[in-house]
Structures are given as structure tokens and as C-alpha cells.
XYZ file of N, CA, C and O in Angstrom:
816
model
N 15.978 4.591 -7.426
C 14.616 4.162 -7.736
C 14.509 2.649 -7.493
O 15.006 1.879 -8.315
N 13.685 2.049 -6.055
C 13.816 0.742 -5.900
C 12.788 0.343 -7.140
O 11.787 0.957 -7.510
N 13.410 -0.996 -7.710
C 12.646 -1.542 -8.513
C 12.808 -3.113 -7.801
O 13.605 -3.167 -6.864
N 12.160 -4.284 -8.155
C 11.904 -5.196 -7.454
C 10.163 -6.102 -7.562
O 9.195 -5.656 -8.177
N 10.211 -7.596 -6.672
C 9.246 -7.948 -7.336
C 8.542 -8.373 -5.361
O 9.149 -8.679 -4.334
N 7.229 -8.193 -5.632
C 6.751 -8.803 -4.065
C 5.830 -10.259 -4.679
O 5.579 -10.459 -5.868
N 5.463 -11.092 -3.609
C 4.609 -12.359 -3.716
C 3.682 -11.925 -3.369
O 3.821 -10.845 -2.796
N 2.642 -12.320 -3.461
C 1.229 -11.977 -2.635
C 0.573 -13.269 -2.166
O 0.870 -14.312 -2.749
N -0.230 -13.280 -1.235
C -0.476 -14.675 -0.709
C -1.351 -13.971 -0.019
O -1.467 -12.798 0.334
N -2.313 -15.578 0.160
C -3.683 -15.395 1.547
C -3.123 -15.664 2.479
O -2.641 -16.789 2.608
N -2.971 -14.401 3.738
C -2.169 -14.508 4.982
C -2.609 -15.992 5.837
O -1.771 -16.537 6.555
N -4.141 -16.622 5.658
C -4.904 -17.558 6.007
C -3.960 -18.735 5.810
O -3.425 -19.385 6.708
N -3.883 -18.845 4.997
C -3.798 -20.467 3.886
C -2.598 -20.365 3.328
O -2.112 -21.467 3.071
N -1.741 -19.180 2.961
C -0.965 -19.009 1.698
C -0.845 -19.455 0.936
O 0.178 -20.081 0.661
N -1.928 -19.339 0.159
C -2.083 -20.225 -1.467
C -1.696 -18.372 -2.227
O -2.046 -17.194 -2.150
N -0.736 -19.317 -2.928
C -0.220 -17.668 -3.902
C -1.478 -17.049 -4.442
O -2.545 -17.551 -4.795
N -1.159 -16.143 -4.414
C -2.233 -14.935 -5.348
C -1.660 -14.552 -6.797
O -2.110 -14.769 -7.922
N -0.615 -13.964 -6.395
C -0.114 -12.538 -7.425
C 1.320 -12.807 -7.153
O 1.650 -13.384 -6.116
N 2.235 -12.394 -8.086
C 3.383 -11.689 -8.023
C 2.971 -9.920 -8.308
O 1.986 -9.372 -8.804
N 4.031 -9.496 -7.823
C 3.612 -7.839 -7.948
C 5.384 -6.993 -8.300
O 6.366 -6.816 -7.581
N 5.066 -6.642 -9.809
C 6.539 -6.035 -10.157
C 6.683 -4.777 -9.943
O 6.035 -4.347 -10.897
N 7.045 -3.890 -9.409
C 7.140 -2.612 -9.158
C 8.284 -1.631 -8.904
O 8.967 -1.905 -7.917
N 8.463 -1.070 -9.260
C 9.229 0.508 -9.022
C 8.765 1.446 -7.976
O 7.592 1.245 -7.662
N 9.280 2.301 -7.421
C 9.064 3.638 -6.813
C 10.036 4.658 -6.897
O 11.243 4.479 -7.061
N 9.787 5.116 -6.847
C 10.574 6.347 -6.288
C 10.049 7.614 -5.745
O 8.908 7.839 -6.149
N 10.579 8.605 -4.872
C 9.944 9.557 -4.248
C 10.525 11.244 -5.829
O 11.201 11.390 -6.847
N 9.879 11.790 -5.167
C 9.962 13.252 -6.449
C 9.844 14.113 -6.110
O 9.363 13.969 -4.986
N 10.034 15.686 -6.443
C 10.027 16.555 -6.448
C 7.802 16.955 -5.449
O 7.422 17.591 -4.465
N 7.297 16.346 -6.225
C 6.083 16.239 -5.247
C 5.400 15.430 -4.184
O 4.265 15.240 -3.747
N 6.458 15.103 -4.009
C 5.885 12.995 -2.996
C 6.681 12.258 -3.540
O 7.871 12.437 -3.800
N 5.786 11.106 -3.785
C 6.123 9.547 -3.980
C 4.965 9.141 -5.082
O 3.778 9.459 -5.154
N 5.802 8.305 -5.911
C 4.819 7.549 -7.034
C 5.537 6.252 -6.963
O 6.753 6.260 -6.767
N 4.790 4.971 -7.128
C 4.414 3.878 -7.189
C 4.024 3.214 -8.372
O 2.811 3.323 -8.553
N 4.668 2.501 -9.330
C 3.496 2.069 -9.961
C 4.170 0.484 -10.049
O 5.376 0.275 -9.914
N 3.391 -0.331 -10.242
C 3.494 -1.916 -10.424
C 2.496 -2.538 -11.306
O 1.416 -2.024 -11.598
N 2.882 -3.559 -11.669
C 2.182 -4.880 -12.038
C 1.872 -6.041 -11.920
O 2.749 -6.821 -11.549
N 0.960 -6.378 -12.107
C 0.277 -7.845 -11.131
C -0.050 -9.326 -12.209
O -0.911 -9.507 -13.070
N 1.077 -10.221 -11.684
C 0.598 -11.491 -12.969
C 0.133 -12.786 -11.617
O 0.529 -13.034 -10.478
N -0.820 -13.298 -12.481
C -1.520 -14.484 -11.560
C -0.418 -15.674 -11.306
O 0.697 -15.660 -11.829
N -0.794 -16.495 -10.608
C 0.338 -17.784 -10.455
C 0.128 -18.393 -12.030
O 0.985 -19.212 -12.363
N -0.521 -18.199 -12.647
C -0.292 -18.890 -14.015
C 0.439 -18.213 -15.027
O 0.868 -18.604 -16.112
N 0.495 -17.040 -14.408
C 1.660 -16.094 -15.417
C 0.469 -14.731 -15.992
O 0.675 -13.532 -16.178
N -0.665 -15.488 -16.128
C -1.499 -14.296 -17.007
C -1.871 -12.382 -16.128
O -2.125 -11.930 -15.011
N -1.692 -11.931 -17.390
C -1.974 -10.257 -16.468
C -3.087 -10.601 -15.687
O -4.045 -11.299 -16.020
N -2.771 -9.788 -14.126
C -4.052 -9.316 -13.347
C -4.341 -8.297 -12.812
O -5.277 -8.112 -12.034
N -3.213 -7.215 -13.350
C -4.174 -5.832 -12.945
C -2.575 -4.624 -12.839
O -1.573 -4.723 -13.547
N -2.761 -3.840 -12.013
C -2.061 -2.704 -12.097
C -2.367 -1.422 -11.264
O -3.526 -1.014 -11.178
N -1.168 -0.687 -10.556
C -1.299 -0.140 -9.575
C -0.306 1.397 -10.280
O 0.817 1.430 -10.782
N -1.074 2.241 -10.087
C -0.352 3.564 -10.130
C -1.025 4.523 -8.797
O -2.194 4.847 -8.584
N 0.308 4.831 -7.982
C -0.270 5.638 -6.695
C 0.985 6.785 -6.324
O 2.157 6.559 -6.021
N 0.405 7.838 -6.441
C 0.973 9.064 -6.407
C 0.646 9.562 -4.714
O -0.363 9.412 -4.024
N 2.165 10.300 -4.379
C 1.012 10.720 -2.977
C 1.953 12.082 -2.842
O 3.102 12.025 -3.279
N 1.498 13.219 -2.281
C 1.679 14.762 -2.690
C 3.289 14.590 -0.895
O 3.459 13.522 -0.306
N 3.714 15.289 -0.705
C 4.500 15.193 0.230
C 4.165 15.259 1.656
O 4.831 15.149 2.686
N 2.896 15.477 1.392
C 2.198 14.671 3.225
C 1.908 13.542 2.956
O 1.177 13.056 3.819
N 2.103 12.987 2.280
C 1.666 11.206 2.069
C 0.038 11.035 1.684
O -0.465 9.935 1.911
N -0.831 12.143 1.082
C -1.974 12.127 1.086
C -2.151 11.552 -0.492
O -1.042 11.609 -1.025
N -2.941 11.137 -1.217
C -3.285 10.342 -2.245
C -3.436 11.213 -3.049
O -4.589 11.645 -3.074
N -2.386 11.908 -4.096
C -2.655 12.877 -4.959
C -3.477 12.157 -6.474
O -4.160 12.909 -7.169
N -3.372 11.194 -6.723
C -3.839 10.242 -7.821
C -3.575 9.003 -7.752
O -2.401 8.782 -8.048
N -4.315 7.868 -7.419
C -4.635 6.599 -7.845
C -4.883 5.709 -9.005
O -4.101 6.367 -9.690
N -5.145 5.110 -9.541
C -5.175 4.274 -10.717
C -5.093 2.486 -10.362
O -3.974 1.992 -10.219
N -6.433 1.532 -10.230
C -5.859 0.707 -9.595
C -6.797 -0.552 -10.983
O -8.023 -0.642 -11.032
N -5.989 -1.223 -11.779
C -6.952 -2.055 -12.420
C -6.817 -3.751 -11.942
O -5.750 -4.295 -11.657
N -7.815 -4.240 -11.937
C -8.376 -5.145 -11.646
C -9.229 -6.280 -11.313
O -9.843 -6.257 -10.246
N -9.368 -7.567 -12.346
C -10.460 -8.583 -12.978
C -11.120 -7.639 -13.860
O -12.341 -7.773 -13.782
N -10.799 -6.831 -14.581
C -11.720 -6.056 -16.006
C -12.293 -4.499 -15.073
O -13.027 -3.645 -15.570
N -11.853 -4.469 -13.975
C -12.370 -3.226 -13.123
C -11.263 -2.143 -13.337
O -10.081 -2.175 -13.680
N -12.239 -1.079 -12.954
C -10.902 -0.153 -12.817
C -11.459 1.065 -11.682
O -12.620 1.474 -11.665
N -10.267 1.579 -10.666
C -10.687 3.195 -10.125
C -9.722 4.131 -10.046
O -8.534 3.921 -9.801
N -10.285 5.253 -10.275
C -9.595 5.822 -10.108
C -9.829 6.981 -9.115
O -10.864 7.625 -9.286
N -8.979 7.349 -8.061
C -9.195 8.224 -6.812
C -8.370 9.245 -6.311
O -7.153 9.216 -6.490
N -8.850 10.008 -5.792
C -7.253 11.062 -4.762
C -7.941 11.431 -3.688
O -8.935 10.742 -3.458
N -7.706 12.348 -2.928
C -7.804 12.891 -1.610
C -8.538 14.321 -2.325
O -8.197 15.138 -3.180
N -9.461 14.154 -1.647
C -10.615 15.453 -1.943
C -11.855 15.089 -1.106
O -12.520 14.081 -0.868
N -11.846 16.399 -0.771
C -13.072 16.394 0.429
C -13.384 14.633 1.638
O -14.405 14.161 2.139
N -11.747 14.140 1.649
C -11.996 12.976 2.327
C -11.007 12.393 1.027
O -10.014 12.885 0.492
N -11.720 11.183 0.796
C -11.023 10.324 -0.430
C -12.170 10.185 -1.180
O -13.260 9.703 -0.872
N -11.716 10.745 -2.361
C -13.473 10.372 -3.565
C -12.991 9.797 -4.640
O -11.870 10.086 -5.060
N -13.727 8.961 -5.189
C -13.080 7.659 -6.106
C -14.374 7.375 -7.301
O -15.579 7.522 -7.099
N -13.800 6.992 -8.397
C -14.883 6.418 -9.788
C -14.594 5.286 -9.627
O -13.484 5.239 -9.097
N -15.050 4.200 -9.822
C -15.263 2.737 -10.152
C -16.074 2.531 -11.449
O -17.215 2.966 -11.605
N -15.310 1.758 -12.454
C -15.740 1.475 -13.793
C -15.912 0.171 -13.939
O -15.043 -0.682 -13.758
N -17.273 -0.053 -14.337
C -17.052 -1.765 -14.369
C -16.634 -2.275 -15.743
O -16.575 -1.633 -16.791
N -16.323 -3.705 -15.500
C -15.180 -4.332 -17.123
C -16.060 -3.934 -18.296
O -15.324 -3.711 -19.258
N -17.400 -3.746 -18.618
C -18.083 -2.992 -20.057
C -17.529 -1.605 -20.128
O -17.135 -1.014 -21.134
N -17.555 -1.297 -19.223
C -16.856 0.532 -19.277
C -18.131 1.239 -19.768
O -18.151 2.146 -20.600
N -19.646 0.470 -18.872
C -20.881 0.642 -19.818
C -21.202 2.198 -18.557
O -21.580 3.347 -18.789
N -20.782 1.396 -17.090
C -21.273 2.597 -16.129
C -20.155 2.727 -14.954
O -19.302 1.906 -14.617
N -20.402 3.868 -14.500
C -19.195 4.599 -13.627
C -20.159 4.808 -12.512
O -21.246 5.385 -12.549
N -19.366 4.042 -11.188
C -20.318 4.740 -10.038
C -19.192 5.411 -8.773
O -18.218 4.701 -8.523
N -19.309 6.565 -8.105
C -19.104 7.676 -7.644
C -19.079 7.080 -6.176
O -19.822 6.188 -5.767
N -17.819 7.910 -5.259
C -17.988 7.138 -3.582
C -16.772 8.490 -3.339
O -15.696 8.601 -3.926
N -17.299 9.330 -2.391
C -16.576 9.717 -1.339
C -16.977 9.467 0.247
O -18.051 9.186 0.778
N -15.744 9.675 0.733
C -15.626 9.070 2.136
C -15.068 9.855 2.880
O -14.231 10.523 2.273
N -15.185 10.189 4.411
C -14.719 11.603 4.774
C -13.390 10.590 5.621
O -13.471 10.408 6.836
N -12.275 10.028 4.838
C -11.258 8.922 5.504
C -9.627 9.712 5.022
O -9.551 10.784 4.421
N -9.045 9.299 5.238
C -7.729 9.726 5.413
C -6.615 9.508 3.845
O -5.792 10.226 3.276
N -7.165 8.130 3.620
C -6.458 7.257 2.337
C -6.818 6.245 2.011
O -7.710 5.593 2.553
N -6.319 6.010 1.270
C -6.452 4.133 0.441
C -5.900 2.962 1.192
O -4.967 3.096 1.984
N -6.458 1.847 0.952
C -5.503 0.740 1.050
C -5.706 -0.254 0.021
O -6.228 0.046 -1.052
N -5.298 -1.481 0.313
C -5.824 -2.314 -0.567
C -4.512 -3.472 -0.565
O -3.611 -3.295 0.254
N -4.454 -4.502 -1.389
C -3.797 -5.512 -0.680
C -2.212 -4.806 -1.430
O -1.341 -4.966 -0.575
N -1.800 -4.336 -2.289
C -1.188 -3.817 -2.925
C 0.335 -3.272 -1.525
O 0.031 -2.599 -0.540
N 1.481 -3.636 -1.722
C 2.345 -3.401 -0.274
C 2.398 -1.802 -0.675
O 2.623 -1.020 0.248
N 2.161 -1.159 -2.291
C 2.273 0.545 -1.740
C 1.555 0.968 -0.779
O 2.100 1.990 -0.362
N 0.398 0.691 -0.047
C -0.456 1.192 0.552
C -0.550 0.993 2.016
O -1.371 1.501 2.780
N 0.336 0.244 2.268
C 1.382 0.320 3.879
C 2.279 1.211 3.376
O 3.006 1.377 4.355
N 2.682 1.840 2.579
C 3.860 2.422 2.557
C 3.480 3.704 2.820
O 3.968 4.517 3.605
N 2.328 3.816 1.896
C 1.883 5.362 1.568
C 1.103 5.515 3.356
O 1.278 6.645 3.812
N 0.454 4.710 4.154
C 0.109 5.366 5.059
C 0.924 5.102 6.332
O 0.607 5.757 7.324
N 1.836 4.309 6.420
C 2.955 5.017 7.361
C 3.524 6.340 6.613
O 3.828 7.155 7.485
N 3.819 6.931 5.103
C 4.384 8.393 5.180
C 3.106 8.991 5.475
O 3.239 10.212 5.559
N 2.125 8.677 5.633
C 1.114 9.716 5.875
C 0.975 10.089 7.543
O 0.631 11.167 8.027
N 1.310 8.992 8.161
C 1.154 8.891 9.772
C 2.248 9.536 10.027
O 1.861 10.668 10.314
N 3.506 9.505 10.106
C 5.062 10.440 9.973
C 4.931 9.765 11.583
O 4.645 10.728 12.294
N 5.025 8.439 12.502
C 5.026 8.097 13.072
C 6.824 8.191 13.486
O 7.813 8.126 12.755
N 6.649 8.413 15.358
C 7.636 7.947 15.780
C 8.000 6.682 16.837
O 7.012 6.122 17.312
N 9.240 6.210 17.224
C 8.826 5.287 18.195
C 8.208 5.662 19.726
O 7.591 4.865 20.433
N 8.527 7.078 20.070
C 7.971 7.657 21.032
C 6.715 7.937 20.965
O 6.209 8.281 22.033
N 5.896 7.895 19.854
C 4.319 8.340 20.095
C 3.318 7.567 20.073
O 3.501 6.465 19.555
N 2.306 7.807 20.479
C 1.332 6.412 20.508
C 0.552 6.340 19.390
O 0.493 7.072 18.402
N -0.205 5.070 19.778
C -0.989 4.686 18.510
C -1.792 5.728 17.823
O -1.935 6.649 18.628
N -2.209 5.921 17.027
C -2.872 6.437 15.861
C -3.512 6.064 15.227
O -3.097 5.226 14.426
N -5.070 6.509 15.206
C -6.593 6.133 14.170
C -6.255 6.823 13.318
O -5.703 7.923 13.317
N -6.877 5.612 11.895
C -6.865 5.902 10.814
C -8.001 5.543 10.059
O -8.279 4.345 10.113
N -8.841 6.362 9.269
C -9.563 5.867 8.557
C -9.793 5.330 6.922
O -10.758 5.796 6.317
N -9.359 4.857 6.589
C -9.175 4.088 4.922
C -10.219 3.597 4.285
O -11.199 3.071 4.812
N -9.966 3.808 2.813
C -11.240 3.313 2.036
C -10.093 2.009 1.386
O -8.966 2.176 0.921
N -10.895 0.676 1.572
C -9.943 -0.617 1.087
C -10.423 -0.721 0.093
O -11.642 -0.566 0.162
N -9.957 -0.974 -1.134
C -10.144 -1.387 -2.134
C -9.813 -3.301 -2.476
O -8.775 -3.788 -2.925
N -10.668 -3.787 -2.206
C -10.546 -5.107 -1.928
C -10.844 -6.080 -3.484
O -11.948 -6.291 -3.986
N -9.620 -6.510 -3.956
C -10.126 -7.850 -4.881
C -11.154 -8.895 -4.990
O -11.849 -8.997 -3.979
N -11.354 -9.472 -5.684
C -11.155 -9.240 -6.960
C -11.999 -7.946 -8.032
O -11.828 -7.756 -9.236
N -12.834 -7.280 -7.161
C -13.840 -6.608 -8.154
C -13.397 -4.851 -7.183
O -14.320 -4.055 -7.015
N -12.219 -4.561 -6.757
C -12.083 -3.021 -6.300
C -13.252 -2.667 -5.409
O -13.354 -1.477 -5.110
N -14.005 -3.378 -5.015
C -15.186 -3.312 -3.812
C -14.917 -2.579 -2.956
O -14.278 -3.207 -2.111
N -15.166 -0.594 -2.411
C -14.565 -0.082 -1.522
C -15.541 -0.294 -0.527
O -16.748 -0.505 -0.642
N -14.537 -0.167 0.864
C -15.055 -0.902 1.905
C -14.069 0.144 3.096
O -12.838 0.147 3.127
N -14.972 0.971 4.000
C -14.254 1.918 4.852
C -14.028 0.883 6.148
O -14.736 0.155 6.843
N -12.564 1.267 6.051
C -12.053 0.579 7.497
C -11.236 1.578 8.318
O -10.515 2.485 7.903
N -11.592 1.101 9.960
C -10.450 2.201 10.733
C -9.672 1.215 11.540
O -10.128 0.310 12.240
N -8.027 1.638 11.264
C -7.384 0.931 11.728
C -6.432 1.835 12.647
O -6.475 3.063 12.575
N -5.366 0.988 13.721
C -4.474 1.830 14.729
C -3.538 1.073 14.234
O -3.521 -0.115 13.915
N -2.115 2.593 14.185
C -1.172 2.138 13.557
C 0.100 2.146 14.739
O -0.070 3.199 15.353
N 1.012 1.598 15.182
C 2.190 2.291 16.059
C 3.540 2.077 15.659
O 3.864 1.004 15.151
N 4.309 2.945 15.830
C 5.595 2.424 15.233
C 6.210 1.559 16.499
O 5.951 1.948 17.638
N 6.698 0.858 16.378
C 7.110 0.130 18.026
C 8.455 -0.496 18.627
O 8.934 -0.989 19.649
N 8.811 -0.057 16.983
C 10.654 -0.445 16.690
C 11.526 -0.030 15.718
O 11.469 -0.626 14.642
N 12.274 0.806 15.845
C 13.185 1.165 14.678
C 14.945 0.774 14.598
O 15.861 1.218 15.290
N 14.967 -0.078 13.637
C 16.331 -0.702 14.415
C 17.109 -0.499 12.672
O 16.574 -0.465 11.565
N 18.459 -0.405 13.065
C 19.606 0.099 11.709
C 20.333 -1.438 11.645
O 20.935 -2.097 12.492
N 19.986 -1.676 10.256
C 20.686 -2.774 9.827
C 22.451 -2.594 9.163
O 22.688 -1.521 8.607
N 23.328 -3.388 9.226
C 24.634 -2.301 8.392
C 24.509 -3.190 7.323
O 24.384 -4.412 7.404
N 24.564 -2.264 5.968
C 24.540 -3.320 4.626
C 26.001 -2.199 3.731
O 26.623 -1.220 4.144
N 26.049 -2.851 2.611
C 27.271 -2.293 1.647
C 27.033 -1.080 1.250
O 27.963 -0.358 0.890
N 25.487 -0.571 1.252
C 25.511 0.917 1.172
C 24.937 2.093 2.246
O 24.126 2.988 2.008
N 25.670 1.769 3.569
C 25.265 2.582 5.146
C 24.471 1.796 5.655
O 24.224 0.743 5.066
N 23.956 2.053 6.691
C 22.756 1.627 7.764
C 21.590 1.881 6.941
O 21.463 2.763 6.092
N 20.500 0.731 7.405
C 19.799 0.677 6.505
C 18.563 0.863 8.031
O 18.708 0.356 9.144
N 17.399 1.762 7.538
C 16.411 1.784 8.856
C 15.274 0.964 8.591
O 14.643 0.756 7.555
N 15.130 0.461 10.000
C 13.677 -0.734 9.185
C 12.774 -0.544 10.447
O 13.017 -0.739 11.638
N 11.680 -0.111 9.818
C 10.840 -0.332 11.350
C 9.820 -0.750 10.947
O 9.366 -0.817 9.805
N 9.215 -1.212 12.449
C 8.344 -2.241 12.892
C 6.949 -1.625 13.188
O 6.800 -0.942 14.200
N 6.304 -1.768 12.645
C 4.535 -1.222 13.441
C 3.819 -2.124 13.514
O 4.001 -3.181 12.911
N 2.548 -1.802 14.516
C 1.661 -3.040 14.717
C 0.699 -2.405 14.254
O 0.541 -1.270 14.702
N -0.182 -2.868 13.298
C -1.404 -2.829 12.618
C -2.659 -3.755 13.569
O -2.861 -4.948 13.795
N -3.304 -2.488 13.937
C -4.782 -3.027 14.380
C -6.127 -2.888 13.483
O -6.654 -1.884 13.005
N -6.389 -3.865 13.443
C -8.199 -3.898 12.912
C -9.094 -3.010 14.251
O -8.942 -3.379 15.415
N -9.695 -2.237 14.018
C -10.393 -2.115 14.866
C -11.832 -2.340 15.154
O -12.449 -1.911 16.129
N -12.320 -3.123 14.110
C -13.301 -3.666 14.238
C -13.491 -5.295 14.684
O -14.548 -5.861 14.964
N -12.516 -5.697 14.665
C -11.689 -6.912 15.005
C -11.129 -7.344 15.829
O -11.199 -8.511 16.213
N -10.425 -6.440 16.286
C -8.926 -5.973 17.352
C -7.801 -7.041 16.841
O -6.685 -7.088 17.358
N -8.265 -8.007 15.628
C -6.933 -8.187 15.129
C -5.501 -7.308 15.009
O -5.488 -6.078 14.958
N -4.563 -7.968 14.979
C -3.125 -7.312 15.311
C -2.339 -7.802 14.203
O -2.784 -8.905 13.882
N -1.217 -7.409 13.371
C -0.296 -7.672 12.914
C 0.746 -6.878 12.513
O 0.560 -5.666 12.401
N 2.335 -7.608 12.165
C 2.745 -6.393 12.076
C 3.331 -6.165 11.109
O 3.466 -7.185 10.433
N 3.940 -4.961 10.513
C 4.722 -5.078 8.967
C 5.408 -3.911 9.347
O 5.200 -2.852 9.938
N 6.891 -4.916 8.406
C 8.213 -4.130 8.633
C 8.638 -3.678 7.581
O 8.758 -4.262 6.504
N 8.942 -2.369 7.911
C 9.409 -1.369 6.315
C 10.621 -0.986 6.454
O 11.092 -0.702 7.555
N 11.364 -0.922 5.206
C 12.249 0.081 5.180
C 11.973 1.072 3.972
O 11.489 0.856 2.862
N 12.532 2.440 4.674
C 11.980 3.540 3.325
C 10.890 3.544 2.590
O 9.790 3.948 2.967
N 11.140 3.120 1.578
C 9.814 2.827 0.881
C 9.298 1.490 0.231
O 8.471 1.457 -0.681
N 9.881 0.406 0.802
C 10.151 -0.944 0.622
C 9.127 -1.939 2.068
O 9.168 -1.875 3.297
N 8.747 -2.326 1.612
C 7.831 -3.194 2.448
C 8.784 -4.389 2.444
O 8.866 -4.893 1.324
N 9.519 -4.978 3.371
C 10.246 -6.173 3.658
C 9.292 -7.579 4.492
O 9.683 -8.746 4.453
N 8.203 -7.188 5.099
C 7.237 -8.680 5.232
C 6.041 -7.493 5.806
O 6.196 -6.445 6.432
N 4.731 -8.223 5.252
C 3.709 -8.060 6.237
C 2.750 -9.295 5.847
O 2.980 -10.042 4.896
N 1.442 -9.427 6.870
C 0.947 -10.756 6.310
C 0.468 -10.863 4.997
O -0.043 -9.786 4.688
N 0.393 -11.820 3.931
C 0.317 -11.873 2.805
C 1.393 -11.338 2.022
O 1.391 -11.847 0.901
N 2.401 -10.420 2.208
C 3.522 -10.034 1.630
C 4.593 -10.747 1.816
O 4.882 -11.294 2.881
N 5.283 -10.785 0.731
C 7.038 -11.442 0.723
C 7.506 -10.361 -0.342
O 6.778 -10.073 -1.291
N 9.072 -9.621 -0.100
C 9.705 -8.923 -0.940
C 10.755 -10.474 -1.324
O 11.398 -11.259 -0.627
N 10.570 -10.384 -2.293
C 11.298 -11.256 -3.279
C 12.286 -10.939 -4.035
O 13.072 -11.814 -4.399
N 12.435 -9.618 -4.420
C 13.653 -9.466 -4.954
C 13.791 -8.083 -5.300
O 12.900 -7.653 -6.034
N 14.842 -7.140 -4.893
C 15.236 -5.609 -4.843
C 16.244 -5.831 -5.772
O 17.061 -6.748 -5.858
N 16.051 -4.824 -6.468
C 17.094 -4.595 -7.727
C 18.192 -3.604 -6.911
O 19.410 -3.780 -6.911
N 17.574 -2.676 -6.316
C 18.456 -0.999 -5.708
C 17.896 -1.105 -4.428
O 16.758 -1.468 -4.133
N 18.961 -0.691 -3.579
C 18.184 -0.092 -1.889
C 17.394 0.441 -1.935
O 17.431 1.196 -2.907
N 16.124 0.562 -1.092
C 15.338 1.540 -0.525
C 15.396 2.964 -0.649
O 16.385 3.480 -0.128
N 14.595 3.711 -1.201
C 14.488 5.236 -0.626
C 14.608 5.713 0.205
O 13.926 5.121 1.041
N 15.198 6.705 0.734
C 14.567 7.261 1.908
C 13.782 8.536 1.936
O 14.072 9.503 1.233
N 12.558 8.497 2.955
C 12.302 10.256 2.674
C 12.668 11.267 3.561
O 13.310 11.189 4.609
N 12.180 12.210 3.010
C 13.439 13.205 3.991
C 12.694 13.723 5.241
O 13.285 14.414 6.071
């Protein structure tokens, strides 16, 4: 069960955001995720629980943040509640999209297992509902994903696999890329893994 802490930063500027403490591990039904988020001043800023069924599809979400909260899964598309910080009203959003994202590094994780990408195949549309800070603001984006490198590192416990994809905006045609291993996000923009307690998962 990797446990471990990521940085968060504006890929722009990198003025820190967040630290992000988290666990995973994969299970008997998928993969669950959950973490916690403290500001550069130390104070709580929110919290991530993300479940995903063994196609990598969003079996339950849970994402809190600035006094917000949603909660979502994969149904008829991705359909999601948003609660605002009174907890006075709840407003309702499905989307006929694939999965989640959001700045959170589970959510590169969860949709490369959802893509089951190889280095032989080509790019791949995706459609995502982003859940964007500070107020969980969903916002449908389609992005192209490719795997474009898979290379074995040797560490003290076997070869370790890390691959490379290039992330396209496609409304943008911005490009970037983020490198994973298992279920461990090792850099993408705005991400730094800072510190692994246990190796990586792997899934099967």
C-alpha cells in the first residue's frame, strides 16, 4: 500500500499550492485512493477519496474543498452532487464523459488505468468532467492521451516500470507529459512526488 506525500504547484509560476498526503492501494474491486490536502501555511484544505471498479471507471468519488464538497461515480456518463460550504443547497450535473479529473495526481492515475494504454497504440480521446479549485467548479474537457515510453528502472525491490504519456488539451493543443509508475505519479506539471514510504503497486 504506497503511502507518501506529493507538492502541488502552479505549473505557470510555481508558487506552492498544497501538499497532498496519500495512500492507495488497489483491491479486490479496483483501486481506492484517498489523501489529504494542507495549504503552504499548514492549515486543512480539503480531501480526496476515489474509488475506481477494475476498468478504472469511477465507482465513488468524494472530493472536499474551500467549504465545498462532491460527490460522484460513473452512471449514465459521470453524474455528480455539488454542496455548497452552508450545506443550504445541492446542485445536480451529469455528463455523457468517461471520468474525473481534477488537480489531485489520483486522477492521472485513475485515467491512464482507465485507457489500459500501450506503447504500440495510438492516441486516445477522452472526455472528463474537471473538477477545478478552489470552489469544485465542473468543467467538461476532452483530452488525447498516448503512452510513448515504457522504460524498467532496477531498484532493491525488481524492475520498477515507469511510463511516459503525452497529455493533450484539445481545445488548446497544449502538450505535456506525466510519468507514472503503477499507481504512483513520479512528475507531471504542477506535481512533485516528495516522498514514498513503499514501492508502487502494480495492476494486474
Amino acid at each position: 500500500m504506497p503511502r507518501g506525500r506529493y507538492s502541488l504547484h502552479d505549473p505557470h509560476d510555481h508558487t506552492p499550492l498544497a501538499e497532498e498526503h496519500f495512500q492507495c492501494a488497489p483491491g479486490p474491486s479496483g483501486w481506492r485512493y484517498v489523501s489529504q490536502l494542507t495549504a503552504p501555511d499548514g492549515a486543512h484544505q480539503g480531501s480526496v477519496d476515489l474509488a475506481l471498479d477494475d476498468l478504472g471507471r469511477p465507482l465513488r468519488l468524494e472530493l472536499h474543498a474551500g467549504g465545498w464538497q462532491v460527490r460522484g461515480a460513473a452512471l449514465d456518463g459521470v453524474t455528480w452532487v455539488r454542496t455548497d460550504p452552508a450545506g443550504l443547497e445541492a446542485t445536480e450535473g451529469n455528463v455523457p464523459a468517461h471520468a474525473f479529473t481534477g488537480t489531485s495526481p489520483a486522477f492521472l492515475v485513475a485515467t491512464a488505468r482507465l485507457l489500459r494504454l500501450t506503447p504500440s497504440s495510438s492516441a486516445t480521446r477522452v472526455r472528463l468532467v474537471a473538477l477545478t479549485d478552489p470552489v469544485l467548479a465542473p468543467r467538461t474537457v476532452d483530452q488525447s492521451w498516448a503512452l510513448i515510453d515504457r522504460e524498467a528502472h532496477a531498484t532493491d525491490n525488481g524492475p520498477l516500470l515507469v511510463d511516459e504519456y503525452q497529455v493533450t488539451a484539445l481545445d488548446t493543443g497544449e502538450r505535456h507529459s506525466v510519468h507514472i509508475a503503477g499507481d504512483v505519479v513520479l512528475s507531471a506539471p504542477g506535481i512533485e512526488l516528495e516522498d514514498l514510504q513503499t514501492p508502487p503497486s502494480t495492476f494486474s
